PDB file of C-alpha atoms in Angstrom:
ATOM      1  CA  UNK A   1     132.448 140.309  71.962  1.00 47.00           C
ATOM      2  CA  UNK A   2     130.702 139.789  68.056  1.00 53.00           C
ATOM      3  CA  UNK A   3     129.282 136.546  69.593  1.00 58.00           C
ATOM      4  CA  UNK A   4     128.276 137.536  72.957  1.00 57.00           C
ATOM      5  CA  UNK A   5     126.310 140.479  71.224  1.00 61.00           C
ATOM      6  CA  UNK A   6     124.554 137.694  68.988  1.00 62.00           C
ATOM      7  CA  UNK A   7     123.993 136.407  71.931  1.00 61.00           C
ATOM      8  CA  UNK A   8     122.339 138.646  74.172  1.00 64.00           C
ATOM      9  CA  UNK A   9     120.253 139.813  71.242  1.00 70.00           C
ATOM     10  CA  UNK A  10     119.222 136.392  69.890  1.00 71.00           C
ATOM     11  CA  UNK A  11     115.418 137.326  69.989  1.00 80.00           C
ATOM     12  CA  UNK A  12     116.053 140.274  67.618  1.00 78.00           C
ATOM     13  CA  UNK A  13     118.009 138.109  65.459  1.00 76.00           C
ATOM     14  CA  UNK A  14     115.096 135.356  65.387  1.00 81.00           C
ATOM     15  CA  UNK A  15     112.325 137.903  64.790  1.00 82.00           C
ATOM     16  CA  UNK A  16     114.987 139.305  61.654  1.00 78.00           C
ATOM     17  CA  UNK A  17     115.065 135.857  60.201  1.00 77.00           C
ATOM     18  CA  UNK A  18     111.577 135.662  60.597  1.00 82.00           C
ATOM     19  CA  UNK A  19     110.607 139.193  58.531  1.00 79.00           C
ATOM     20  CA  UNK A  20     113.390 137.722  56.656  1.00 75.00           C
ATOM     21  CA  UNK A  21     111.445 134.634  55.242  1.00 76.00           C
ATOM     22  CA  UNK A  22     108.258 135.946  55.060  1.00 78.00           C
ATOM     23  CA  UNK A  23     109.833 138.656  52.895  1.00 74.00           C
ATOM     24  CA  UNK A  24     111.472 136.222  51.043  1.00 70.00           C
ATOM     25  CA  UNK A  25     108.644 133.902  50.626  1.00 73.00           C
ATOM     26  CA  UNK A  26     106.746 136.727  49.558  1.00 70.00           C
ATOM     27  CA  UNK A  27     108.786 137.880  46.417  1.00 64.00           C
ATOM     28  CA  UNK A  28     110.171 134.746  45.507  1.00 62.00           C
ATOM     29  CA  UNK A  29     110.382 134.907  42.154  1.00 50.00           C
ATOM     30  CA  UNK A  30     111.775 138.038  42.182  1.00 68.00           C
ATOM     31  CA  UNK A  31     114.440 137.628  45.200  1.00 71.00           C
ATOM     32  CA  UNK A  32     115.248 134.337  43.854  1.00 75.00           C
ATOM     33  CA  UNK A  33     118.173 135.336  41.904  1.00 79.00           C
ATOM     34  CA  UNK A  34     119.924 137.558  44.844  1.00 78.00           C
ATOM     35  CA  UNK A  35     119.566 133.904  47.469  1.00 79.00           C
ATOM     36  CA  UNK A  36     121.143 131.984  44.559  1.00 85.00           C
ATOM     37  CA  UNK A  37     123.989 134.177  44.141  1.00 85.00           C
ATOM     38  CA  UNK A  38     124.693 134.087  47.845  1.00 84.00           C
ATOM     39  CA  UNK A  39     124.251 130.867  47.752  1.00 86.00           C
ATOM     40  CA  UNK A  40     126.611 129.551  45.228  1.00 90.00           C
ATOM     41  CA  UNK A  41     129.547 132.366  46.350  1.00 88.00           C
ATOM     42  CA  UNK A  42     129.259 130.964  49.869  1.00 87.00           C
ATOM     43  CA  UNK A  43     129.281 127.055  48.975  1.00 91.00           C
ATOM     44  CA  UNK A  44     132.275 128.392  47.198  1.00 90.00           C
ATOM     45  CA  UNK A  45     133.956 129.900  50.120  1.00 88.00           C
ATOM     46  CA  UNK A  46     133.206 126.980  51.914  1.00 88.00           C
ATOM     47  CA  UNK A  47     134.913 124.606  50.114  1.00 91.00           C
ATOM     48  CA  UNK A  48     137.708 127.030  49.089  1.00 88.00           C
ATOM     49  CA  UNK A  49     138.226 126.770  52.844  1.00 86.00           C
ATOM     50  CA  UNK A  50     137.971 122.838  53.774  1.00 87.00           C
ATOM     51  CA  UNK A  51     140.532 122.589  50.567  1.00 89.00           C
ATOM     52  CA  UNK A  52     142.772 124.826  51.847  1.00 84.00           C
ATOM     53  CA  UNK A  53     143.086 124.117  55.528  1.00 86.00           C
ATOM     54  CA  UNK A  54     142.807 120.106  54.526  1.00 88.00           C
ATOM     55  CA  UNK A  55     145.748 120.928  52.826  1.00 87.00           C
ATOM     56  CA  UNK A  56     147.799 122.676  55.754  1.00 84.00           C
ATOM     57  CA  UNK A  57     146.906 119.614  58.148  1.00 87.00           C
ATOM     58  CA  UNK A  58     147.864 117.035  55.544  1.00 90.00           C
ATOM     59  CA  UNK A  59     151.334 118.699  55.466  1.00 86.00           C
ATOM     60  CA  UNK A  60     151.393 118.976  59.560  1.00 84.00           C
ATOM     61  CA  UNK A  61     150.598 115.042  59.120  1.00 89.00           C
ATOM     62  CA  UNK A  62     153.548 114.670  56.601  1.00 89.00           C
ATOM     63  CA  UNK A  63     156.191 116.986  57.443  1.00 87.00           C
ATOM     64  CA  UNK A  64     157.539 116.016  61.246  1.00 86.00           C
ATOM     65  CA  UNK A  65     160.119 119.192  60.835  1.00 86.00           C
ATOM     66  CA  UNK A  66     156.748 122.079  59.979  1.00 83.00           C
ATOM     67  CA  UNK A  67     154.459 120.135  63.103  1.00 87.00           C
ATOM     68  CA  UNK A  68     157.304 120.073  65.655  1.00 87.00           C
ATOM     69  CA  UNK A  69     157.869 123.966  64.484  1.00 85.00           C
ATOM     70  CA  UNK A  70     154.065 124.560  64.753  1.00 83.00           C
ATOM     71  CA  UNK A  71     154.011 122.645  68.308  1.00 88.00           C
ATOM     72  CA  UNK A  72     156.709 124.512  69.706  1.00 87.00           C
ATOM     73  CA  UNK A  73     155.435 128.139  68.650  1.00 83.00           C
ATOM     74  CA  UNK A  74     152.176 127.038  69.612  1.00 85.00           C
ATOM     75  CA  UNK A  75     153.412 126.095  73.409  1.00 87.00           C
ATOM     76  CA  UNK A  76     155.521 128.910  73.426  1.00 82.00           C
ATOM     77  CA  UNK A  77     158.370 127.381  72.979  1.00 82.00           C
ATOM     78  CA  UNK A  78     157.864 125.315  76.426  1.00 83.00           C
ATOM     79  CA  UNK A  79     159.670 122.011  75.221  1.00 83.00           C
ATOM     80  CA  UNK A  80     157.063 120.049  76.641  1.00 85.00           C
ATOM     81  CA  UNK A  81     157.819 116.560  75.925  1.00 83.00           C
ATOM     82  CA  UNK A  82     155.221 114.423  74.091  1.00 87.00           C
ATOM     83  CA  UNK A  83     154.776 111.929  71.456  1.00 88.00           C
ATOM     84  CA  UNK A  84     154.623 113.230  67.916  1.00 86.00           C
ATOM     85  CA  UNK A  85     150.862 112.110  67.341  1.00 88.00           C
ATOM     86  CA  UNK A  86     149.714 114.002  70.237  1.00 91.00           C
ATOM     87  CA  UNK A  87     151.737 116.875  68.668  1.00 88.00           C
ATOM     88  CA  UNK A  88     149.999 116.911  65.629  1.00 89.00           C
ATOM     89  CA  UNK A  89     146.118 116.370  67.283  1.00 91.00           C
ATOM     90  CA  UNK A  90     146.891 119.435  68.952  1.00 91.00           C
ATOM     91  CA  UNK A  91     147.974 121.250  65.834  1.00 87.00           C
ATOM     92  CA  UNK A  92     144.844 120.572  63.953  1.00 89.00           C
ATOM     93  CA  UNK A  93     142.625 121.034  66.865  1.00 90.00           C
ATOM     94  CA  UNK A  94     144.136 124.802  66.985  1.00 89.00           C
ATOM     95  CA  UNK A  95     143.842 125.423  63.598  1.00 85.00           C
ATOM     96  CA  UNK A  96     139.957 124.058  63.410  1.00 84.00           C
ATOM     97  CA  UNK A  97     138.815 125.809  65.939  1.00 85.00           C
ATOM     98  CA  UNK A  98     140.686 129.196  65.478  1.00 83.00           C
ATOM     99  CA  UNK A  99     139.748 129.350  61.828  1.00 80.00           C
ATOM    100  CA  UNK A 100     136.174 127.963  62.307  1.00 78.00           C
ATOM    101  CA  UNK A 101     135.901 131.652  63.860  1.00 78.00           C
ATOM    102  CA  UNK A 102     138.164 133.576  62.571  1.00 79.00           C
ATOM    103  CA  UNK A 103     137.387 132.989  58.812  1.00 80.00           C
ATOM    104  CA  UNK A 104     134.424 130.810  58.672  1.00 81.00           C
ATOM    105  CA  UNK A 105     131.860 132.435  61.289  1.00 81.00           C
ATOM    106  CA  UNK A 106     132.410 135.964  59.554  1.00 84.00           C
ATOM    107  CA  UNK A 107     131.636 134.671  56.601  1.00 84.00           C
ATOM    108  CA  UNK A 108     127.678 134.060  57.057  1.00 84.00           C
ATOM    109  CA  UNK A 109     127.301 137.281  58.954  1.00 86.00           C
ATOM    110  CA  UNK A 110     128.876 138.774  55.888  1.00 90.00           C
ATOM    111  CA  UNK A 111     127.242 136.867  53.496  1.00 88.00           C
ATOM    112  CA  UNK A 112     124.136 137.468  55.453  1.00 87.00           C
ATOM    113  CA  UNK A 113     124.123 140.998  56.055  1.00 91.00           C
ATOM    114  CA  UNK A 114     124.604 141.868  52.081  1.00 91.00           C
ATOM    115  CA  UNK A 115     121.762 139.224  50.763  1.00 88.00           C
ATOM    116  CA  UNK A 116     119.875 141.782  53.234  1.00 87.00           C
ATOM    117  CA  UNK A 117     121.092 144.813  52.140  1.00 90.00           C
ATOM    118  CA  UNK A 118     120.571 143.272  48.331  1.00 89.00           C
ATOM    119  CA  UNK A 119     116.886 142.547  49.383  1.00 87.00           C
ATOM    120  CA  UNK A 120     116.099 146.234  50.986  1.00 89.00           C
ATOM    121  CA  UNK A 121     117.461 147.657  47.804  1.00 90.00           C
ATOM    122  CA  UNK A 122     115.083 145.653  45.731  1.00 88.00           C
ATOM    123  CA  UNK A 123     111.820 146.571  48.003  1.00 87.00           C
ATOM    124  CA  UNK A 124     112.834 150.010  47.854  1.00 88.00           C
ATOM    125  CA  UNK A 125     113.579 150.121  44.146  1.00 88.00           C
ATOM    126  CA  UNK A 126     110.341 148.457  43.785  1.00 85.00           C
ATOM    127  CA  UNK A 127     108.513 151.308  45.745  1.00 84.00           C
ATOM    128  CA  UNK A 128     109.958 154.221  43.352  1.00 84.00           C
ATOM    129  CA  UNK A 129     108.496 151.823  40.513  1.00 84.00           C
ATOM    130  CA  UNK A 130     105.021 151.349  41.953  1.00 81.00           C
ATOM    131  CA  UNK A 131     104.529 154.674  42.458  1.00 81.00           C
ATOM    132  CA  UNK A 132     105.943 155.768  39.094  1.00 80.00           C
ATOM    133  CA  UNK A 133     103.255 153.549  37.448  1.00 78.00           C
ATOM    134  CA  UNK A 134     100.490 153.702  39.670  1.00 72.00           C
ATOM    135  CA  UNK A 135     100.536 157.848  39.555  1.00 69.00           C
ATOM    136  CA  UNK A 136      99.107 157.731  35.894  1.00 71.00           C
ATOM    137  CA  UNK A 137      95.697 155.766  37.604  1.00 72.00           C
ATOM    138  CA  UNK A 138      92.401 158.021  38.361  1.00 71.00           C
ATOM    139  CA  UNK A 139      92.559 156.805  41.727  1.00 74.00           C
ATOM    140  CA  UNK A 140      95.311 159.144  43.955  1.00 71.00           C
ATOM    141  CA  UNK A 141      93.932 158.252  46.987  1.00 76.00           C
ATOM    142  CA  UNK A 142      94.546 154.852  46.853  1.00 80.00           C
ATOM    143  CA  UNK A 143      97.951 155.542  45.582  1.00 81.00           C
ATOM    144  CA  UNK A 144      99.058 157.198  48.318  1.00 84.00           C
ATOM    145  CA  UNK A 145      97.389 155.171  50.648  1.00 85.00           C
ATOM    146  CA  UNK A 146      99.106 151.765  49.145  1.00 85.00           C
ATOM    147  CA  UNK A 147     102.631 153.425  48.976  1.00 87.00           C
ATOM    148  CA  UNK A 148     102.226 154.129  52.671  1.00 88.00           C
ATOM    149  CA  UNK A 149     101.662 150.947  53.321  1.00 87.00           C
ATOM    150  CA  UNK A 150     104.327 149.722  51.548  1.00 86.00           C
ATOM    151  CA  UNK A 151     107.389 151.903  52.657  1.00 89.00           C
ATOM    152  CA  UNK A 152     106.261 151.711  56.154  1.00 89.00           C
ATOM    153  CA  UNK A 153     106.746 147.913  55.605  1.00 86.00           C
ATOM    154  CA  UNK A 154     110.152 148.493  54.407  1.00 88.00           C
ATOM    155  CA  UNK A 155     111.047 151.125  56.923  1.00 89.00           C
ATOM    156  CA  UNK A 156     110.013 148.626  59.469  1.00 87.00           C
ATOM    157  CA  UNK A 157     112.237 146.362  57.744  1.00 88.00           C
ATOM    158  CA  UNK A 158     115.472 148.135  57.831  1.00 88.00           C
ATOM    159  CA  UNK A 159     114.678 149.653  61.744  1.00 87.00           C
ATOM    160  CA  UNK A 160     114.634 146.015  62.680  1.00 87.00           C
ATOM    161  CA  UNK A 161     118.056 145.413  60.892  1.00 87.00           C
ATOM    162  CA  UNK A 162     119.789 147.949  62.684  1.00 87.00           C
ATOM    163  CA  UNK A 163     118.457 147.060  66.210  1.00 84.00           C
ATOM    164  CA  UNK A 164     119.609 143.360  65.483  1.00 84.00           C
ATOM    165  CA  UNK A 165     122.495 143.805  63.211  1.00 85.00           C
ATOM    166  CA  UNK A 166     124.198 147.289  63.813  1.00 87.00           C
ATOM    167  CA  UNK A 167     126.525 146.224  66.674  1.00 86.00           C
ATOM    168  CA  UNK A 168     127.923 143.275  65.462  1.00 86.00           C
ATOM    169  CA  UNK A 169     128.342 144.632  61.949  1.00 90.00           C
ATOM    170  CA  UNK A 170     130.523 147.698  63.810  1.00 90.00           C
ATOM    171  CA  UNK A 171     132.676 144.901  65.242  1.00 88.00           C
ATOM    172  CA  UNK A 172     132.580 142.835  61.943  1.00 89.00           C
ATOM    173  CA  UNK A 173     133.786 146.129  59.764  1.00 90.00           C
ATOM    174  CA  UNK A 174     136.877 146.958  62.989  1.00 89.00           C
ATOM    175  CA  UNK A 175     138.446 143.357  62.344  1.00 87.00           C
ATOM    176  CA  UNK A 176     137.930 143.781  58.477  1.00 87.00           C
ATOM    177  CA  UNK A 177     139.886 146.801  58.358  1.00 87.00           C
ATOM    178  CA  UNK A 178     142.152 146.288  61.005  1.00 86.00           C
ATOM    179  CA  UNK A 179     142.972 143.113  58.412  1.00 85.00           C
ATOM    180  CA  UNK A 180     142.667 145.241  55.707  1.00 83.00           C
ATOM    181  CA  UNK A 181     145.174 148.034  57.171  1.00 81.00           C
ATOM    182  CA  UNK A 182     147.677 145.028  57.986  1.00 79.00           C
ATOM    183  CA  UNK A 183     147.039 143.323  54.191  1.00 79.00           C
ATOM    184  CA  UNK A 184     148.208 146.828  53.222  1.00 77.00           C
ATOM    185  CA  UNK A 185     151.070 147.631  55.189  1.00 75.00           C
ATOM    186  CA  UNK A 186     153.185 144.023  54.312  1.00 75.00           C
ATOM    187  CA  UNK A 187     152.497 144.960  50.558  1.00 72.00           C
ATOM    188  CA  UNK A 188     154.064 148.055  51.234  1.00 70.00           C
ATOM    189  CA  UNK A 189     156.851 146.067  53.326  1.00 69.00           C
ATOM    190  CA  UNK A 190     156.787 146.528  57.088  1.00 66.00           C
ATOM    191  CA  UNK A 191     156.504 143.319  57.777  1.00 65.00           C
ATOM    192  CA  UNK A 192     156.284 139.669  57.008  1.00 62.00           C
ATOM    193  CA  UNK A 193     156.009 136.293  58.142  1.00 64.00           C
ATOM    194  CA  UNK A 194     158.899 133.816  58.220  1.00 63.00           C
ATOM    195  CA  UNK A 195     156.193 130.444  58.129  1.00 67.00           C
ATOM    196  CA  UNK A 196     155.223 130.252  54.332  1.00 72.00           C
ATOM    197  CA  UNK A 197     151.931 128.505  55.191  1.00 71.00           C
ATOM    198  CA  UNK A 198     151.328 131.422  57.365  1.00 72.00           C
ATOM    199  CA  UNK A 199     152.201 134.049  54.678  1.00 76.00           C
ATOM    200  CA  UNK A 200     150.056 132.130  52.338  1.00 79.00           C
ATOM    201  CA  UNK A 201     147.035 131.710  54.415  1.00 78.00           C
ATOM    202  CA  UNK A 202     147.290 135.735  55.355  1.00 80.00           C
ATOM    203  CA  UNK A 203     147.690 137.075  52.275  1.00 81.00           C
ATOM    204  CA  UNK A 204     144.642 135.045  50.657  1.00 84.00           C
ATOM    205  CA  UNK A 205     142.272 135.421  53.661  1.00 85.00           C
ATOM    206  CA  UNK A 206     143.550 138.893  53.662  1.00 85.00           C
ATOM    207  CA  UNK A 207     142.391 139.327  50.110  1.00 86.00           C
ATOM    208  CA  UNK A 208     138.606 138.096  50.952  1.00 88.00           C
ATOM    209  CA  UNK A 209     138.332 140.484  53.844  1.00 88.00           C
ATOM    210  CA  UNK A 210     139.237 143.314  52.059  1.00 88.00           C
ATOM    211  CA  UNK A 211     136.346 142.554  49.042  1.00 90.00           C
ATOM    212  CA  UNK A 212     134.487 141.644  52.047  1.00 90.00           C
ATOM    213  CA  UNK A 213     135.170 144.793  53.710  1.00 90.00           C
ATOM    214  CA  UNK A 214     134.121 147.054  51.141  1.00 91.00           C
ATOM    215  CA  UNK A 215     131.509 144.353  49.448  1.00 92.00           C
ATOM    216  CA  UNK A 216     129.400 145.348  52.824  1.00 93.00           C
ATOM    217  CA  UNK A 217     130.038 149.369  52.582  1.00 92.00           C
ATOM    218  CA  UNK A 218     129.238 149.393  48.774  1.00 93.00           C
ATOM    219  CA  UNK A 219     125.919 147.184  49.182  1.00 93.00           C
ATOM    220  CA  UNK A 220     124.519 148.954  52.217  1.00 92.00           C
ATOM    221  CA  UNK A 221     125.207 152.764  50.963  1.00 92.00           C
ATOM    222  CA  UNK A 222     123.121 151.139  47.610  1.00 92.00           C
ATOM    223  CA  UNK A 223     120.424 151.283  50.082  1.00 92.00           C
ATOM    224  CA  UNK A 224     120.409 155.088  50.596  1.00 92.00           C
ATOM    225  CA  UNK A 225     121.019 155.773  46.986  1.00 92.00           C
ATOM    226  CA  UNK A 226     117.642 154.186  46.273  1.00 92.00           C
ATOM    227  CA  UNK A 227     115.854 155.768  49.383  1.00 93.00           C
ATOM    228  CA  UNK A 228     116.923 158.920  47.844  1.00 93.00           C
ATOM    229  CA  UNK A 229     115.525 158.528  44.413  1.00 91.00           C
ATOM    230  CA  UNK A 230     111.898 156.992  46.196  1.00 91.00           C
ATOM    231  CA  UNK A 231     112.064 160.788  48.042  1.00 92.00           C
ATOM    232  CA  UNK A 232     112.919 162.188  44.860  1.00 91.00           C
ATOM    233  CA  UNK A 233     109.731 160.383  42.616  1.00 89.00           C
ATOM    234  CA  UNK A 234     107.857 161.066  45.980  1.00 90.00           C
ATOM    235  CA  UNK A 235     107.957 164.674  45.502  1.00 90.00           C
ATOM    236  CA  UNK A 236     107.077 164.653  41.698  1.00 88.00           C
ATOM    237  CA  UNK A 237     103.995 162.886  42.781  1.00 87.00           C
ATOM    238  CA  UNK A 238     103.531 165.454  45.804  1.00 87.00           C
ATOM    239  CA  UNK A 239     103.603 168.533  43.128  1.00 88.00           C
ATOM    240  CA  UNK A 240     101.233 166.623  40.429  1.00 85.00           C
ATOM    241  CA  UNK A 241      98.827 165.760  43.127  1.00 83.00           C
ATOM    242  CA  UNK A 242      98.997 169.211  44.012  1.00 84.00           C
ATOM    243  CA  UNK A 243      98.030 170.465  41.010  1.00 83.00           C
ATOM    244  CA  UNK A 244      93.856 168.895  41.157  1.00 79.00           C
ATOM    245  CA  UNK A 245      91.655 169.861  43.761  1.00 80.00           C
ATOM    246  CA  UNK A 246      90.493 166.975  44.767  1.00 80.00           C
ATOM    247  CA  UNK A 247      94.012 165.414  45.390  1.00 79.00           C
ATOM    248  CA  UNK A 248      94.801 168.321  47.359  1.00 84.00           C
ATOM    249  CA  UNK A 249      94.198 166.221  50.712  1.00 86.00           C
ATOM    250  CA  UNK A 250      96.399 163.095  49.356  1.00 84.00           C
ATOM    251  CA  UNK A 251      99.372 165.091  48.634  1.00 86.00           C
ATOM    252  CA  UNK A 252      99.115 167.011  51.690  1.00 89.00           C
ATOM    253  CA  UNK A 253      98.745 163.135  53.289  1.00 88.00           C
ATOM    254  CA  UNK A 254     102.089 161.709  51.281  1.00 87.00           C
ATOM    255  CA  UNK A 255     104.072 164.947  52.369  1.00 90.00           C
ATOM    256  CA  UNK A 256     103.462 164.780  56.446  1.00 92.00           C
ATOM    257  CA  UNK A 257     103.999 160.968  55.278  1.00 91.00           C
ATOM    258  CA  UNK A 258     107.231 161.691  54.097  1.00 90.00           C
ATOM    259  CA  UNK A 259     108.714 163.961  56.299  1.00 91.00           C
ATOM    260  CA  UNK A 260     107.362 162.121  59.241  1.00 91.00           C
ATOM    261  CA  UNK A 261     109.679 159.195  58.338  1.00 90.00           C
ATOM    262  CA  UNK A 262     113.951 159.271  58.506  1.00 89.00           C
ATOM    263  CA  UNK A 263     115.874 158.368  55.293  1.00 89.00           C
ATOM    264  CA  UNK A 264     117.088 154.695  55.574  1.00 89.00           C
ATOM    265  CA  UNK A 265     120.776 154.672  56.049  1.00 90.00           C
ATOM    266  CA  UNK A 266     122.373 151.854  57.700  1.00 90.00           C
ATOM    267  CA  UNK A 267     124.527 152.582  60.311  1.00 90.00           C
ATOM    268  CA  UNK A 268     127.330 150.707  62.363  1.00 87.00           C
ATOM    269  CA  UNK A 269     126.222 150.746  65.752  1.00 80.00           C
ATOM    270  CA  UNK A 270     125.686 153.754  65.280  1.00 82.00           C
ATOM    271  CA  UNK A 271     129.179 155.095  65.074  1.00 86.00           C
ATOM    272  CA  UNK A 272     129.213 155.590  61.189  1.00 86.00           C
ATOM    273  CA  UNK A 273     126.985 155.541  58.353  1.00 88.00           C
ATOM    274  CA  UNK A 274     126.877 153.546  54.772  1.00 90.00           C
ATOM    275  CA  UNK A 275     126.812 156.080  52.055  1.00 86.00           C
ATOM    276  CA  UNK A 276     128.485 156.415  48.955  1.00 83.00           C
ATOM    277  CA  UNK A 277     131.164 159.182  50.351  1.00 86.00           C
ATOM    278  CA  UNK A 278     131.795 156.760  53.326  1.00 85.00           C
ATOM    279  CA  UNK A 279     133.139 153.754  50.925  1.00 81.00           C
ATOM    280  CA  UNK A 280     135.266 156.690  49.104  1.00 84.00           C
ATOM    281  CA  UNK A 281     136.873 157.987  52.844  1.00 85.00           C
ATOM    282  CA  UNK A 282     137.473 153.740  53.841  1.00 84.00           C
ATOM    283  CA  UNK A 283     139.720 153.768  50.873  1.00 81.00           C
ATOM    284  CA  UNK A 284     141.355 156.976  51.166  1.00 83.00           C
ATOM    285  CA  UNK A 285     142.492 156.178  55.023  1.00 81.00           C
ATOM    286  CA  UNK A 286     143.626 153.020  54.661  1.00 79.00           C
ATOM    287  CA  UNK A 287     145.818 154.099  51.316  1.00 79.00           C
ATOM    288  CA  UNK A 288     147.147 157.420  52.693  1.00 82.00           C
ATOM    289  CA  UNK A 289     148.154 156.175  56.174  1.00 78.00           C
ATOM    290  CA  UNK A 290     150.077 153.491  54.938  1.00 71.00           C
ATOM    291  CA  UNK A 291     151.715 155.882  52.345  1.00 76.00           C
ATOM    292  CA  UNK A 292     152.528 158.565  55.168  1.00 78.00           C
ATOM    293  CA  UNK A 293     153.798 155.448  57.508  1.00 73.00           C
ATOM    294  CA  UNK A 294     155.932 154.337  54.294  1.00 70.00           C
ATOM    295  CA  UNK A 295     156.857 158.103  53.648  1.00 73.00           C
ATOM    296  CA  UNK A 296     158.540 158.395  57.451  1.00 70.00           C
ATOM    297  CA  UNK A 297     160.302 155.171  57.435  1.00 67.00           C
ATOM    298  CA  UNK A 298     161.928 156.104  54.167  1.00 62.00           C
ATOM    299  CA  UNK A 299     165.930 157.134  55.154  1.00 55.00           C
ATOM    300  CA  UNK A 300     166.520 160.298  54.396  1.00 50.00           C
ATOM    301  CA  UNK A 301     169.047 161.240  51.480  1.00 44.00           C
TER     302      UNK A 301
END
């Protein structure tokens, strides 16, 4: 369903990537540390992956007893009757193509999606800050007139991210915590896996979807936070412009300006919002549920 989305909205995606280089290409020196960071942790991913999943097939390879196993629970237990090579081809070809999506393709949206998030923060931050410095100039008119210009830019920016990006994050943040709810419930004991490369390989991806899971809540509600303090430095100006005569008009200008324009939250499809309370209420569910669920299964005394 993720992909089909991608699909059906691929020219919304292409004109994101193209704000998103221009952007880029535009405050390079000062984005450059938030594309090296995302850079280097998903390289590392990357080859945290091949390692690990070069490992499982060299043991399929090796160890007749865990492919026949593998074979057999893959077929459903069908006893179809083939050569051992064929066996093991049709291990690895299930296990590279179900983990190419299930771990790998979540990764860039992920990946993607905060490096986003990490560059609306920035512009925004940087709009509080231009405004800040600019208000002690003689000139209020063009003040107002250049931070227009420049949060309408941004407020373009982050409309565009939730017409392209909104849906699939939704579906992206259901399979994180529906992994995350899982992760939680075998630490607590209700189940377990009787495969030890299967147990190994949940409990690690496991691990990276839940700091995935809330890596994406805690960098997107940063994005509100800052929008927030920009409305907040916005009205200081509004009252000192106030204050002259001949700024009158301008502050009148930056308040029908202001109001005129929604706070930037990003949403989920809609469905919920990133704020800072949101990441707090993720955590709470997920660790009282499982408590209650632990709580009823307990035998009474």
């Amino acid at each position: 369903m993720n992909r089909y989305s991608i699909y059906v909205k691929r020219t919304r995606i292409t004109s994101l990537l193209k704000a998103f280089g221009r952007v880029q290409k535009s405050h390079k020196v000062k984005l450059a540390k938030y594309k090296l960071i995302t850079n280097i942790v998903t390289l590392l991913y990357l080859l945290f992956c091949l390692c690990y999943f070069s490992s499982v097939i060299i043991v399929l390879c090796i160890d007749e007893y865990e492919s026949e196993n593998w074979f057999e629970d893959l077929t459903f237990h069908s006893n179809i009757a083939v050569s051992l090579p064929i066996k093991v081809s049709f291990n690895i070809a299930y296990i590279v193509l179900t983990r190419l999506f299930r771990v790998v393709s979540p990764l860039f949206l992920t990946a993607f999606y905060i490096h986003w998030c990490l560059i609306l923060n920035r512009l925004t931050k940087q709009c509080a800050e231009e405004l800040r410095i600019s208000v002690q100039t003689s000139n209020k008119k063009r003040i107002v007139h250049n931070f227009i210009r420049n949060y309408n830019k941004l407020h373009g920016l982050a409309v565009m991210t939730e017409s392209a990006l909104s849906v699939e994050i939704f579906w992206l943040m259901a399979s994180h915590f529906t992994i995350v709810f899982g992760m939680l419930s075998k630490v607590l004991g209700f189940f377990g896996y009787i495969d030890i490369i299967l147990d190994l390989e949940n409990s690690v991806f496991a691990t990276i979807d839940c700091i995935s899971f809330f890596a994406i809540i805690f960098f997107a509600s940063r994005i509100h936070r800052e929008d927030e303090k920009v409305r907040d430095q916005v009205r200081e100006v509004i009252f000192q412009l106030s204050l002259a005569k001949d700024s009158t008009e301008s502050s009148k200008l930056l308040l029908r300006f202001i109001q005129s324009k929604r706070q930037l939250v990003l949403t989920a499809g809609g469905i919920f919002e990133f704020t800072k309370s949101f990441l707090f209420t993720s955590a709470g569910v997920l660790i009282t549920y499982n408590l209650l669920i632990l709580q009823l299964n307990t035998p009474s005394l």
